[in-house]
């Protein structure tokens, strides 16, 4: 049985997979970026939890990251549409079906990356904070 952390990350990946862009989890940037864009979910860092004792609960603010990448002549508009779709997917259910207390994305930090012999990439890391509690930090 997967841990709550893995269940939350898998559910977030499934939500991203429903978007038109190709969604990967923990993979390296492929040689070709699909026309619709590319999303790579990085598991990130759960951080140091706050602990309550009665009952024993570990409260995390887990910092995951979504790498969003587009390529092509109209990459600014494509990037804007891709990031807006990520925001809409998260806002549609900020608890991921009750798995989290709250999910929030932070503003992207876009950068243009030149590619030799091809159209440049527009990419950004979008931090996502997953607020959740568990009875066991390993379970």
PDB file of N, CA, C and O in Angstrom, residues 15 32 73 78-79 88 117 137:
ATOM      1  N   UNK A  15      -3.427  14.410 -12.335  1.00  0.00           N
ATOM      2  CA  UNK A  15      -4.103  15.658 -12.705  1.00  0.00           C
ATOM      3  C   UNK A  15      -3.352  16.366 -13.825  1.00  0.00           C
ATOM      4  O   UNK A  15      -3.949  16.904 -14.758  1.00  0.00           O
ATOM      5  N   UNK A  32      13.264  15.902 -27.571  1.00  0.00           N
ATOM      6  CA  UNK A  32      12.238  16.678 -28.276  1.00  0.00           C
ATOM      7  C   UNK A  32      11.117  17.052 -27.312  1.00  0.00           C
ATOM      8  O   UNK A  32      10.656  16.219 -26.548  1.00  0.00           O
ATOM      9  N   UNK A  73       7.686  28.811 -32.343  1.00  0.00           N
ATOM     10  CA  UNK A  73       7.651  30.231 -32.694  1.00  0.00           C
ATOM     11  C   UNK A  73       6.743  31.032 -31.765  1.00  0.00           C
ATOM     12  O   UNK A  73       7.036  32.171 -31.431  1.00  0.00           O
ATOM     13  N   UNK A  78       2.040  29.967 -25.872  1.00  0.00           N
ATOM     14  CA  UNK A  78       1.923  28.562 -25.470  1.00  0.00           C
ATOM     15  C   UNK A  78       2.290  28.383 -24.007  1.00  0.00           C
ATOM     16  O   UNK A  78       1.631  27.637 -23.277  1.00  0.00           O
ATOM     17  N   UNK A  79       3.331  29.078 -23.570  1.00  0.00           N
ATOM     18  CA  UNK A  79       3.745  28.997 -22.165  1.00  0.00           C
ATOM     19  C   UNK A  79       2.662  29.557 -21.251  1.00  0.00           C
ATOM     20  O   UNK A  79       2.336  28.962 -20.222  1.00  0.00           O
ATOM     21  N   UNK A  88      -5.450  26.121 -13.341  1.00  0.00           N
ATOM     22  CA  UNK A  88      -6.854  25.711 -13.342  1.00  0.00           C
ATOM     23  C   UNK A  88      -7.017  24.292 -12.822  1.00  0.00           C
ATOM     24  O   UNK A  88      -7.958  23.994 -12.082  1.00  0.00           O
ATOM     25  N   UNK A 117      20.479  25.069 -33.434  1.00  0.00           N
ATOM     26  CA  UNK A 117      19.853  24.450 -34.588  1.00  0.00           C
ATOM     27  C   UNK A 117      18.354  24.225 -34.473  1.00  0.00           C
ATOM     28  O   UNK A 117      17.775  23.512 -35.278  1.00  0.00           O
ATOM     29  N   UNK A 137       5.863   9.447   9.613  1.00  0.00           N
ATOM     30  CA  UNK A 137       6.629  10.086   8.541  1.00  0.00           C
ATOM     31  C   UNK A 137       7.151   9.093   7.489  1.00  0.00           C
ATOM     32  O   UNK A 137       7.479   9.504   6.384  1.00  0.00           O
TER      33      UNK A 137
END
